[in-house]
Structures are given as structure tokens and as C-alpha cells.
Short mmCIF file of C-alpha atoms and ligand atoms in Angstrom, two decimals:
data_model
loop_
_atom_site.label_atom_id
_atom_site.label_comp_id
_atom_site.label_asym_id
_atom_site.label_seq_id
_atom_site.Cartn_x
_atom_site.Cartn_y
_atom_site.Cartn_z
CA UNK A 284 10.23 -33.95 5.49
CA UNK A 285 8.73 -31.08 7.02
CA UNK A 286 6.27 -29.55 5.18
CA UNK A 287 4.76 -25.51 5.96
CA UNK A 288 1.19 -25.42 4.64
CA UNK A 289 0.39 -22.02 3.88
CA UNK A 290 -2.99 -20.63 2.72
CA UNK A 291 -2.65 -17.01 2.33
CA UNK A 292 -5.95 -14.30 2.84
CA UNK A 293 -5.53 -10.82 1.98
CA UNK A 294 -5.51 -9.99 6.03
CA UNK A 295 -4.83 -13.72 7.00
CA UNK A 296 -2.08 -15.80 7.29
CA UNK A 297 -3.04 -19.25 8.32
CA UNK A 298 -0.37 -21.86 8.54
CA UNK A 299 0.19 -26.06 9.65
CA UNK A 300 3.43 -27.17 9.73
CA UNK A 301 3.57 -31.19 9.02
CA UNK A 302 6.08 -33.74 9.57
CA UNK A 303 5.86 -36.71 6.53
CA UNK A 304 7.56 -39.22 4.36
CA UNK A 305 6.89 -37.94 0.70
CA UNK A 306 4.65 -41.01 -0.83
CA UNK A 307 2.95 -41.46 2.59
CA UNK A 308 -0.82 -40.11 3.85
CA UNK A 309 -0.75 -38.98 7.61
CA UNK A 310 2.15 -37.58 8.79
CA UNK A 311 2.11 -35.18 12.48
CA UNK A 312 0.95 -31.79 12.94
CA UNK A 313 4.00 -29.71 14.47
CA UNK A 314 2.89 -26.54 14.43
CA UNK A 315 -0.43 -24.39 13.26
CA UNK A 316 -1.71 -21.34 13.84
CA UNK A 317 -3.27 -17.59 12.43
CA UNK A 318 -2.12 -14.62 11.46
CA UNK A 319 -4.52 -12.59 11.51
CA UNK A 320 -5.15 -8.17 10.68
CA UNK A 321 -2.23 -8.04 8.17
CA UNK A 322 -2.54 -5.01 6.96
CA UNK A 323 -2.99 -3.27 10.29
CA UNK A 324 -1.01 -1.04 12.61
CA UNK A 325 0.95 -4.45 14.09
CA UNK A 326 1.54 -6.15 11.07
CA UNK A 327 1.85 -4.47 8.23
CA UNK A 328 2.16 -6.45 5.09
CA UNK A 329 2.82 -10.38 4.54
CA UNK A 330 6.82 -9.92 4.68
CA UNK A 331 5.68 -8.92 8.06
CA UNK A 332 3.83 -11.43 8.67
CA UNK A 333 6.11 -13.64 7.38
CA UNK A 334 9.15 -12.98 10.03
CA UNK A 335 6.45 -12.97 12.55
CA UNK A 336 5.76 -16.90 11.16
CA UNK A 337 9.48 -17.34 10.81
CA UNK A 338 9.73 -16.29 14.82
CA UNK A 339 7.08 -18.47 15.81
CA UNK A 340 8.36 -21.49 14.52
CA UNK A 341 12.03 -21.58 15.79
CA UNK A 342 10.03 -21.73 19.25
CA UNK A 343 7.61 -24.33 17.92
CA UNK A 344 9.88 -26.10 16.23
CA UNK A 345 12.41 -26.61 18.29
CA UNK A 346 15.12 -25.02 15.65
CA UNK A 347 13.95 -27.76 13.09
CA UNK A 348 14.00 -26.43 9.92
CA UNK A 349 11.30 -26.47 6.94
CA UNK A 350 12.13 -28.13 4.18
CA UNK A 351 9.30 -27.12 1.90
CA UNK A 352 6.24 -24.54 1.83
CA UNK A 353 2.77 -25.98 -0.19
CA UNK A 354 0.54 -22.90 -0.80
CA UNK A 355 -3.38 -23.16 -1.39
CA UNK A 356 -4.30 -20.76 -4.77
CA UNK A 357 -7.62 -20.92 -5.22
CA UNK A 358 -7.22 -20.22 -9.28
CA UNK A 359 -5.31 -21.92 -11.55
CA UNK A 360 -7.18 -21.04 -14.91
CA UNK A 361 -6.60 -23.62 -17.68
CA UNK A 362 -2.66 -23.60 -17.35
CA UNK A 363 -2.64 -25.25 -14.28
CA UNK A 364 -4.61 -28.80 -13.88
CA UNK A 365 -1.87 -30.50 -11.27
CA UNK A 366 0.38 -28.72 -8.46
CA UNK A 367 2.84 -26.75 -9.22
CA UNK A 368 6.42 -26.75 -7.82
CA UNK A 369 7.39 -22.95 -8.06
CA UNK A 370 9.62 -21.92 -10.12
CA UNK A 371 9.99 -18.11 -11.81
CA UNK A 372 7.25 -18.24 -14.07
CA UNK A 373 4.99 -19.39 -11.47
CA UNK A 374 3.98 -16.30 -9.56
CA UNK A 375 3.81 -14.03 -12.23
CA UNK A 376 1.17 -16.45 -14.09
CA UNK A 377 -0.68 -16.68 -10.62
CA UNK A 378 -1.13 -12.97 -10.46
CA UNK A 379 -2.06 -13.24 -14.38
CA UNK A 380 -4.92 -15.43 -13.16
CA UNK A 381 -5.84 -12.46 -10.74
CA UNK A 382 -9.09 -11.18 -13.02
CA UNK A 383 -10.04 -14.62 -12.40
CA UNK A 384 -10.26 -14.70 -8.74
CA UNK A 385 -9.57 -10.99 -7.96
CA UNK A 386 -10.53 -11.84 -3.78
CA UNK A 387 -8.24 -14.71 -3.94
CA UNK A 388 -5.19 -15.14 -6.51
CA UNK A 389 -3.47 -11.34 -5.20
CA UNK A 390 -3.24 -12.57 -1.78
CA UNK A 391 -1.96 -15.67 -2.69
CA UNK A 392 0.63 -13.78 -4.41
CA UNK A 393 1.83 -12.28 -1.71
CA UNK A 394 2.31 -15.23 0.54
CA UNK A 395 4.33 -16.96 -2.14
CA UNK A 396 6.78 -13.69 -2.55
CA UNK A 397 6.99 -13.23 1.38
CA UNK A 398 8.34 -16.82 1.42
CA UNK A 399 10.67 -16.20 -1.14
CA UNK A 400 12.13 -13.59 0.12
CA UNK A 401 12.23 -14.75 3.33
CA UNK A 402 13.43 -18.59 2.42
CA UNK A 403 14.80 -17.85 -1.08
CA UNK A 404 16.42 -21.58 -1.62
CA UNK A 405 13.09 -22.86 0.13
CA UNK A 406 11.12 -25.21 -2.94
CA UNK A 407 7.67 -24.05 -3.45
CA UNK A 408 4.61 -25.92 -4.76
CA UNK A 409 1.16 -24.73 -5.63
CA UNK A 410 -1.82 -26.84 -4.75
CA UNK A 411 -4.68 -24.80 -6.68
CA UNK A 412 -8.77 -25.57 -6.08
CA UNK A 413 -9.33 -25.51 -9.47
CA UNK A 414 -7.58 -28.40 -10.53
CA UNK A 415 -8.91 -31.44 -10.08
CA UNK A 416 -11.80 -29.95 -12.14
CA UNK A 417 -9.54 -30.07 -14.77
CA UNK A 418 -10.74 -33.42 -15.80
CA UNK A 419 -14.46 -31.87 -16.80
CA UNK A 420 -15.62 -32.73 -20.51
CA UNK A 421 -16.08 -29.55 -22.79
CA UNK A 422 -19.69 -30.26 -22.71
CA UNK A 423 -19.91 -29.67 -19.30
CA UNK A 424 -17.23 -26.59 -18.71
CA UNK A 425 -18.79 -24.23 -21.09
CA UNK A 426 -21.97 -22.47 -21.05
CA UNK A 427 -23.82 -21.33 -23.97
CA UNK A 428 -22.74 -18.07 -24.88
CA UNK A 429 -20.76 -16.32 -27.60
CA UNK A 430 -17.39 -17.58 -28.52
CA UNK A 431 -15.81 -14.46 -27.58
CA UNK A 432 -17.10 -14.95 -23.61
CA UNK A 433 -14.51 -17.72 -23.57
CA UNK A 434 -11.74 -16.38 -25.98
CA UNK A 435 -11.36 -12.87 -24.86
CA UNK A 436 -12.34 -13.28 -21.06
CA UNK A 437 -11.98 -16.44 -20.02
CA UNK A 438 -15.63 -16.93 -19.24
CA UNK A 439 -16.05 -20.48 -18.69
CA UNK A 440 -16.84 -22.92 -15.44
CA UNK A 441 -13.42 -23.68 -13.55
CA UNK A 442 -15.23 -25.21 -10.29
CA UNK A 443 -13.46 -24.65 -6.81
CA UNK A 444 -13.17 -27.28 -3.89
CA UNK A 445 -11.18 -29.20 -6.11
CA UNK A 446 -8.32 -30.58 -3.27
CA UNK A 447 -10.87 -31.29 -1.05
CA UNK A 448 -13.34 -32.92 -3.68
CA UNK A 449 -9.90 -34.91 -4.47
CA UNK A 450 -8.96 -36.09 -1.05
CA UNK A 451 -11.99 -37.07 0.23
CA UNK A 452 -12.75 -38.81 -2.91
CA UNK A 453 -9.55 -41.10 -2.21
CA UNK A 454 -10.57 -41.81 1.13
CA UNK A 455 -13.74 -42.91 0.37
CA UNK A 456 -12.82 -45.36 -2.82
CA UNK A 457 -10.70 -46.67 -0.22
CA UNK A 458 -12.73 -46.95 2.89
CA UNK A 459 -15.11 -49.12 0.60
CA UNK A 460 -12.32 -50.74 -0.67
CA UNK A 461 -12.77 -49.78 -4.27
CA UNK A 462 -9.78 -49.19 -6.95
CA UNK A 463 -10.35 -45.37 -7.97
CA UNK A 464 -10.69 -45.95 -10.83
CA UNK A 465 -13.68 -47.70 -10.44
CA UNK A 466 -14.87 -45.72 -8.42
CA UNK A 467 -17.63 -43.01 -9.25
CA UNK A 468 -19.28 -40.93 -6.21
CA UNK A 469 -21.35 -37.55 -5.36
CA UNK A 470 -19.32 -35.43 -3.71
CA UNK A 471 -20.62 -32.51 -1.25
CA UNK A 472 -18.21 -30.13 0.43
CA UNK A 473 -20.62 -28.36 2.77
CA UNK A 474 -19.16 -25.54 4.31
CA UNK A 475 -20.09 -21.80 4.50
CA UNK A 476 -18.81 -22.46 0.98
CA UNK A 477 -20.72 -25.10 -0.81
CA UNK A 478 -20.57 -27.51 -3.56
CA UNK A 479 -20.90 -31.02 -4.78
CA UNK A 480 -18.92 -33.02 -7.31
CA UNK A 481 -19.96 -35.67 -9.85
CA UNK A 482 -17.14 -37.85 -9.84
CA UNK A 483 -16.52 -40.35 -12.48
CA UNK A 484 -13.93 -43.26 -12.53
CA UNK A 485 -12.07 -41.48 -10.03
CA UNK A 486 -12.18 -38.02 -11.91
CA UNK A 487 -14.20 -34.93 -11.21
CA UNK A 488 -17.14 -34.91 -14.45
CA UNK A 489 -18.97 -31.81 -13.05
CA UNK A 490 -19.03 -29.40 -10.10
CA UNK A 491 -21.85 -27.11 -8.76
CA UNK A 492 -19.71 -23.79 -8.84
CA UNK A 493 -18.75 -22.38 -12.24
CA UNK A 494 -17.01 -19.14 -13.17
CA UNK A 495 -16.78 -17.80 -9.58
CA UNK A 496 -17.89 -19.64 -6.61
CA UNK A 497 -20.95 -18.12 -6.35
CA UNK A 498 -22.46 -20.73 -8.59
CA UNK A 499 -24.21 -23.88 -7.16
CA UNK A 500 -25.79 -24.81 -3.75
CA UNK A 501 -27.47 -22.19 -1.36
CA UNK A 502 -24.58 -21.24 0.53
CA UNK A 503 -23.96 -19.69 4.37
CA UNK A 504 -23.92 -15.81 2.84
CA UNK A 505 -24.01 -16.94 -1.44
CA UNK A 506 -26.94 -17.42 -3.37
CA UNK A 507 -25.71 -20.48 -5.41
CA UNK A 508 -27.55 -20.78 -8.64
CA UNK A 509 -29.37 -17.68 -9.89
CA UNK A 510 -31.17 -16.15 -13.39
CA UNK A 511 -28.47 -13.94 -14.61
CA UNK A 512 -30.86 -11.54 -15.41
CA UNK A 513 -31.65 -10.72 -11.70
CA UNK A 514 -28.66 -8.82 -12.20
CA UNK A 515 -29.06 -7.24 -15.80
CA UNK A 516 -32.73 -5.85 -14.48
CA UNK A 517 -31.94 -4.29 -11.00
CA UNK A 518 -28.88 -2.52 -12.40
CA UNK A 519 -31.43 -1.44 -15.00
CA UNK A 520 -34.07 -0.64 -12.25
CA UNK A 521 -32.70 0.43 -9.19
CA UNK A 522 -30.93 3.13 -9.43
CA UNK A 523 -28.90 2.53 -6.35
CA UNK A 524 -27.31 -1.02 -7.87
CA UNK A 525 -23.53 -1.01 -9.01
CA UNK A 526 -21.75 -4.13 -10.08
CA UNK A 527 -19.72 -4.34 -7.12
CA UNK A 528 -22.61 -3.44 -4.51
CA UNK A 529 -24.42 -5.91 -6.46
CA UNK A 530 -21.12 -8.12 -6.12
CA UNK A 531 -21.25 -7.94 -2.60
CA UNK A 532 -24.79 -8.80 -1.93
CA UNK A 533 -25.17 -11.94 -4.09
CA UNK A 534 -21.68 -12.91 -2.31
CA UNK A 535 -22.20 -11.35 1.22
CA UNK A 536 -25.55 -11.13 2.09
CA UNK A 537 -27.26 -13.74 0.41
CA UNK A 538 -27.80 -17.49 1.12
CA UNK A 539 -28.99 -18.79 4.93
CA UNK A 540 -28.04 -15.21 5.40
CA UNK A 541 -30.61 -13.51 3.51
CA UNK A 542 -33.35 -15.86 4.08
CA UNK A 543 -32.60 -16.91 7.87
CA UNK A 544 -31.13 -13.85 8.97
CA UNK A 545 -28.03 -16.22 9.93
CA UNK A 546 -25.53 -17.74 8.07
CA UNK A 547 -23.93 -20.37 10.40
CA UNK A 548 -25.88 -23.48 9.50
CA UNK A 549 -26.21 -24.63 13.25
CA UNK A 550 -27.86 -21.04 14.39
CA UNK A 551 -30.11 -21.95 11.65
CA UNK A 552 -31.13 -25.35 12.48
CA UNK A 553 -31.33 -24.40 16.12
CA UNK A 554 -33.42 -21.68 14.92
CA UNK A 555 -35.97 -24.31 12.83
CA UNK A 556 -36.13 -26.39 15.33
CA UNK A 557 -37.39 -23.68 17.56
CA UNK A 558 -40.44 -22.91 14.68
CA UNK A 559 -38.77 -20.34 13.22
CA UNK A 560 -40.42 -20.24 9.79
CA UNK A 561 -37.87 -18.16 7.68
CA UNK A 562 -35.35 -20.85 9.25
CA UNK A 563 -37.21 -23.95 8.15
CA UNK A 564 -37.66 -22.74 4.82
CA UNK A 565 -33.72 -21.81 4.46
CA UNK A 566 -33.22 -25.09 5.29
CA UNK A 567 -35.66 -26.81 3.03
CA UNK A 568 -34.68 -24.44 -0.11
CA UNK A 569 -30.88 -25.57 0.98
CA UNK A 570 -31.19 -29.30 1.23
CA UNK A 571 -34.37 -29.16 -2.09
CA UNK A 572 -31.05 -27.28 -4.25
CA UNK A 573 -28.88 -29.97 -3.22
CA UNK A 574 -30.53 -33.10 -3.56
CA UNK A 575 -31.24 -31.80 -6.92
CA UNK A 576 -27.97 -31.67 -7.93
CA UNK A 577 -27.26 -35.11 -6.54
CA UNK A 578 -30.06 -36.23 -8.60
CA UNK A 579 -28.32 -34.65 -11.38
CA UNK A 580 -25.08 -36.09 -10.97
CA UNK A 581 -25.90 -39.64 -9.76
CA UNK A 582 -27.28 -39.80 -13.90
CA UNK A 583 -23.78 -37.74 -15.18
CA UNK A 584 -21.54 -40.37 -13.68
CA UNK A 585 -23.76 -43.10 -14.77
CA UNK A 586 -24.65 -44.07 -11.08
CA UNK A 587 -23.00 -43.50 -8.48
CA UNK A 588 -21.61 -45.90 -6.01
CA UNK A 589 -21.54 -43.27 -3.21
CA UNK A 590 -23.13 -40.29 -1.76
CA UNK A 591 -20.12 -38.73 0.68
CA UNK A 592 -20.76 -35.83 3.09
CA UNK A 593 -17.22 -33.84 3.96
CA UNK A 594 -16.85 -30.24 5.39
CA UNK A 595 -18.16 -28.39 8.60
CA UNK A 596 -22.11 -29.05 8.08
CA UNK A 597 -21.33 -32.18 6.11
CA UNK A 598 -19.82 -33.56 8.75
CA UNK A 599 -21.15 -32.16 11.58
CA UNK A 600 -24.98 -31.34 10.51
CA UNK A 601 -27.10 -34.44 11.51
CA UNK A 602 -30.78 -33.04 10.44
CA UNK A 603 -29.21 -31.53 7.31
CA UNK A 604 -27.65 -34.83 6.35
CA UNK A 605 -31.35 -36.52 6.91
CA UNK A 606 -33.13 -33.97 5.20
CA UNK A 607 -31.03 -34.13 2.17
CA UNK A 608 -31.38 -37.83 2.10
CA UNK A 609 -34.90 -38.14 2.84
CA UNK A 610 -35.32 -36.17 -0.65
CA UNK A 611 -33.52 -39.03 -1.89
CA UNK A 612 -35.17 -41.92 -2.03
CA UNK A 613 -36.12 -42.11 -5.51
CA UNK A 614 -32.59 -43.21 -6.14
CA UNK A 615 -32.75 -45.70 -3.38
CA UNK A 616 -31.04 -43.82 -0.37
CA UNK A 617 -32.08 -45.51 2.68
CA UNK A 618 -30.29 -43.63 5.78
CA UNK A 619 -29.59 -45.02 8.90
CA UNK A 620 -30.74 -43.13 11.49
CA UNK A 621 -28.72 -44.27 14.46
CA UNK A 622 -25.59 -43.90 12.20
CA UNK A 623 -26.65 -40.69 10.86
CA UNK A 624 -26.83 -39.44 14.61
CA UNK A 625 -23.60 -41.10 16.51
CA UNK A 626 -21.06 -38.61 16.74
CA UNK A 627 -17.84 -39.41 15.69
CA UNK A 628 -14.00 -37.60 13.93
CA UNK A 629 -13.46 -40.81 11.69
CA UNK A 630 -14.55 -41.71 8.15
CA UNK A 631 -18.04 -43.56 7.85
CA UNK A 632 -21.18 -45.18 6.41
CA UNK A 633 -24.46 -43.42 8.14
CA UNK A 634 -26.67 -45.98 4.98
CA UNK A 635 -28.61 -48.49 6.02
CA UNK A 636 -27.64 -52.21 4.24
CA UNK A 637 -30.38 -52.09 2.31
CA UNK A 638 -29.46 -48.31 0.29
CA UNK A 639 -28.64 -48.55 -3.10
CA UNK A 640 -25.98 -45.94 -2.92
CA UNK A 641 -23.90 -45.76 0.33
CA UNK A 642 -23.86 -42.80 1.59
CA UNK A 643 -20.43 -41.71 4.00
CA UNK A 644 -19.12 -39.02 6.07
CA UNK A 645 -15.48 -38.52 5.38
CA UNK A 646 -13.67 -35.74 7.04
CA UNK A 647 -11.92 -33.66 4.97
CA UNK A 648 -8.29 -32.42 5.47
CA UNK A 649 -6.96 -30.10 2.55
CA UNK A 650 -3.70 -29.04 4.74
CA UNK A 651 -2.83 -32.94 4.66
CA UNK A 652 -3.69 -32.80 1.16
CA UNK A 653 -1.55 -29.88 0.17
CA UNK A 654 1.37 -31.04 2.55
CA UNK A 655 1.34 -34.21 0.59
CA UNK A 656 1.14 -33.23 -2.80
CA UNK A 657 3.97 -31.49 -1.92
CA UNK A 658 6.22 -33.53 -0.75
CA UNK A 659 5.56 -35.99 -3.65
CA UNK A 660 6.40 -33.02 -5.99
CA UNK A 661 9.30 -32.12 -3.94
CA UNK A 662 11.20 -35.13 -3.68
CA UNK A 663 10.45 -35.80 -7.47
CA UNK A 664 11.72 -32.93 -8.09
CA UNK A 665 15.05 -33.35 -5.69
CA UNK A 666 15.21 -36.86 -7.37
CA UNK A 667 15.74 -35.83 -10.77
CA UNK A 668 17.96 -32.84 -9.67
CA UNK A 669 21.64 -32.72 -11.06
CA UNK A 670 23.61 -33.18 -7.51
P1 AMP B 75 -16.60 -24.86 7.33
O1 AMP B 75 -16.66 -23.69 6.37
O2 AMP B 75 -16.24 -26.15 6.67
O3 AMP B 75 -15.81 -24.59 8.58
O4 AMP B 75 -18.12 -25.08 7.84
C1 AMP B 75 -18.81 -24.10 8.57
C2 AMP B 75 -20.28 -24.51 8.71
O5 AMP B 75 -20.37 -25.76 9.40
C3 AMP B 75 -21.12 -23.51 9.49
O6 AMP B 75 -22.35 -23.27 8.82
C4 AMP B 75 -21.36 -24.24 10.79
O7 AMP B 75 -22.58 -23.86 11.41
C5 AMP B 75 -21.44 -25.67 10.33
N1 AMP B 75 -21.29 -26.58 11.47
C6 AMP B 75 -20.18 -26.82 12.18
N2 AMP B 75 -20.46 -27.68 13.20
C7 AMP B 75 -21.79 -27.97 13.10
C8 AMP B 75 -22.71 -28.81 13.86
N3 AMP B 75 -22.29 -29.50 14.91
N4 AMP B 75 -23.99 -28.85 13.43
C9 AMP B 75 -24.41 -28.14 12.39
N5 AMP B 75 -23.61 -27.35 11.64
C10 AMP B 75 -22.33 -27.27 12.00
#
């Protein structure tokens, strides 16, 4: 089956066509690429970019035909907690979900009418990032606020991540050759976006971001966790402050960002290990958040089995990794340095034999993820079809 990933910006395209067997991991990588400046003078909407894709993959594909699209949505709210295959109700309770994840959800949108139109007999599924937090306890999704926060606007924590959180979990129950459901871990995606996962028997418990992704770990340009009144006072007392310029800053302009003066984690580290002070303490307020939250979580999933590192710095960031760790030894994380340091694509153990949790680096992959979950739903879906 040939499966066109499709994750959707609201100037981006970016795309992965896959070749696999519904049921089965892996599969090849055909075709990928970016569309990028939609919106602009040579492509002007996502139709447009759309025939533009379409163009592109008669060469690539060597007139092979798609047989399904998987879309990444970023929200699904409460009414959706598995993929979706698309059907007319679909889009229209995407958009609904809009308020939710007003950056996100529209574009999204978009992307899954362009293929519509353009591939109207083409099925559709909807792999959302909010999902696999479905599993979270009511004692952990809510906060502590009025009744009406949750009823009237939805205010509650949704977490985000949640197919990568998934995936990786997998691989790492089965790289230590664990059932899932056995299995609990700490999970921390640790990209410009940032967050970790307590996962229990298999299932995500608790997750760093909440409402918005904003929430959590000190992020490339986000501030992770913060005193909502930071923002009640200096819209009180600065009289330049707005919602959305104050929006923009905690999202934008916050994080490494604000307290480096970068936001790429290895300008950063390049940056400490050069003496820069602001950079060493961006660092240390970075890794002190997040070993915190492990801390945290290790006691919500009633110990965890594994600490796994996934994502751009967590797979790639060597001193991070250590100084995260190093902050861990009260629960009995002994790194290995050597491991820790060897440079390498696969899925792995950087403990030492004596470390009380393991502690892995497991890539993640959420186009494999999404091209899978597709095809499962896909051919379920073709299976119980009248013919
Ligand atoms: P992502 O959003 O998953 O692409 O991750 C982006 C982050 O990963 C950026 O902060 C990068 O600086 C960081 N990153 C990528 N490669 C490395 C590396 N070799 N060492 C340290 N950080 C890295």
C-alpha cells in the first residue's frame, strides 16, 4: 500500500510518501519533500500546493498511484482518542477543535480539503497528537479551577507529542523485550518542542504540556511551566502588554531563546562550552526542569523501568543527555559514558549495568507512525466494506 503522509502548516506543506503492508512496521520511503511559502505570489493556497504535490509525484513515483493520505492534526479535543479514517463529519469537527489549537487545527484543515478535492475517492485518516494522552486519569487532566473553565471552554490538559510518545514507547518495550503492557517508562521528546511522558502499563498517565503546548519543559523559544499570574500582572502593569503580544513572547521569544540568546540547543551548548554564562545557566535551568519532571513521573507510574531519550536533542545532544542524568542519581541512574557518547541512527541503551532504570535513545519516526496507523485503519476499513 502506498501511503502519502501529510502534515500540513499554515505556509508548509511537508509530505513522505511510504510503501507498506498494512499490519507491518518499516516499510520504504518513496518520496518526501517541502512545500514551502504557501500563501505567496508562487503558490497561492493549499489546492495549489496540492497539484504542485500531485505533479511531483507522478515524476517520483513513477505513475504509481497513492492509495491512501494519513494527515498529522495536532488537536483532537476529547472526541478523538484513536485515528480517524475521514469521513464527512471529520473535517468539520477538526475545524470545531480550531479554538483549541488556533496555530494548528485551520491549517490542518486545509490540507485535508485540498486532498479531497484533489483525490475525492482517496480514504483519509487522521493521526492527531493529542491522542494517546487520551488514556490520562481525571486526576491528572484537570487543573483546579472552576467547573465552568472545563464546561464552557474546554479548559483542561490535552498533552501534545502523543504519536511520537506512542511510537517510541513501542520500540522501546520491545527493544528490552518487554510485553507493553508491562511496560511503564519516562518518556522525553526533546525537540525545539519539548515534553516528557509518564507512561504506565503501556499507556500515557501524564504529560508535561497541558492546555497548549506551552506547558512543561524549558523549550528552544517556550517557557514551559510558568505562574499564571506573570501574565494577569504585566497586562495589569505594562501598559504596552496585549494577550496576543503577550502570546507571542511566552511562545516566541522565550525558552533557550530568552535566556541564551539562541534557541537551537547545539548553538547553546557550543556556546557553554565556550564559558558563556547566560548559556550554561539555560542549560542547567533546562536539564534542573526536566529531571524534575522525571522525578515526578518515575513515582506516577509507580517506577519506571525506563528512562528513553527520542527527538533532535534527545537523540543527538550528548552533554544534555549527561547532564540530565547526572541530576538523576537519586533514583539510581548510572550513565554510561562511552555509550552516552558513540554516535549512532539505531535504537539504544547509553546505562551502565549497574542503573536501576535503563535509560535508551530511540529515534523517533512519527511519518512511519502515521503511515502505519493508516494503513491498519485503511485496510480495516476496506475489509469490512460491502464489495
Ligand atoms: P527537532 O525539533 O526534533 O528537529 O530538534 C531540534 C533540536 O535538536 C535543536 O535544538 C537542535 O539544536 C537539536 N540538535 C540536533 N542535532 C543536535 C546535536 N548533534 N547536538 C545537540 N543538539 C542537536
Amino acid at each position: 500500500m502506498l501511503v502519502l503522509v501529510v502534515n500540513c502548516g499554515s505556509s508548509s506543506l511537508k509530505y513522505q510518501v511510504r510503501e507498506l503492508e498494512p499490519g507491518a512496521e518499516g516499510g520504504t520511503v518513496l518520496a518526501s519533500g517541502l512545500i514551502e511559502n504557501i500563501g505567496g505570489a508562487a503558490v497561492r493556497d493549499h489546492t495549489q500546493a496540492l497539484e504542485l504535490l500531485a505533479q511531483r509525484l507522478e515524476d517520483e513515483l513513477d505513475g504509481r498511484t497513492i492509495d491512501a493520505a494519513g494527515h498529522r492534526v495536532v488537536h483532537g479535543g476529547e472526541r478523538f482518542s484513536v485515528p480517524a479514517l475521514v469521513d464527512d463529519g471529520t473535517i468539520d469537527a477538526i475545524e470545531e477543535l480550531s479554538p483549541l489549537a488556533p496555530l494548528h487545527n485551520p491549517a490542518a484543515v486545509l490540507g485535508l480539503r485540498a486532498v479531497l478535492q484533489k483525490w475525492p475517492e482517496l480514504p483519509q485518516v487522521c493521526v492527531f497528537d493529542t491522542a494517546f494522552h487520551g488514556t490520562m486519569p481525571e486526576h491528572v487532566w484537570r487543573y483546579a479551577v472552576p467547573e465552568e473553565f472545563y464546561e464552557r471552554w474546554g479548559i483542561r490538559r490535552y498533552g501534545f507529542h502523543g504519536t511520537s510518545h506512542d511510537w517510541v514507547t513501542g520500540q522501546a518495550a520491545r527493544f528490552l523485550g518487554i510485553p507493553r503492557p508491562e511496560f511503564s517508562c519516562v518518556v522525553a521528546h526533546l525537540g525545539n518542542g519539548a515534553s516528557v511522558t509518564a507512561v504506565r502499563h503501556g499507556s500515557s498517565y501524564d504529560t508535561s504540556m497541558g492546555y497548549t503546548p506551552l506547558a512543561g519543559l524549558v523549550m528552544g523559544t517556550r517557557t514551559g511551566d510558568l505562574d499564571p499570574s506573570v501574565v494577569t500582572s504585566l497586562l495589569r502593569r505594562d501598559p504596552a502588554a496585549t494577550p496576543e503580544g503577550l502570546d507571542a513572547v511566552l511562545n516566541k521569544e522565550s525558552g533557550l531563546k530568552a535566556i541564551a540568546g539562541d534557541h537551537d540547543m547545539r548553538a547553546v551548548q557550543e556556546a557553554a562550552d565556550r564559558g558563556d554564562e547566560r548559556a550554561e545557566l539555560a542549560l542547567a535551568m533546562a536539564a534542573y526542569r526536566l529531571a524534575k519532571y522525571v522525578g515526578g513521573y518515575h513515582v506516577a507510574v509507580d517506577g519506571a523501568q525506563a528512562l528513553v531519550f527520542t527527538a533532535g536533542i534527545g537523540e543527538n545532544a550528548v552533554a544534555f543527555r549527561k547532564r540530565v542524568c547526572d541530576r538523576l542519581g537519586a533514583l539510581g541512574v548510572v550513565l554510561d559514558d562511552d555509550a552516552n557518547a558513540a554516535r549512532s541512527r539505531g535504537i539504544r541503551r547509553i546505562s551502565a549495568p549497574e542503573s536501576a532504570i535503563e535509560v535508551l535513545v530511540v529515534p523517533t519516526d512519527e511519518e512511519q507512525a502515521i503511515a502505519s496507523a493508516t494503513a491498519a485503519l485503511v485496510a480495516a476499513g476496506s475489509a469490512g466494506a460491502p464489495s
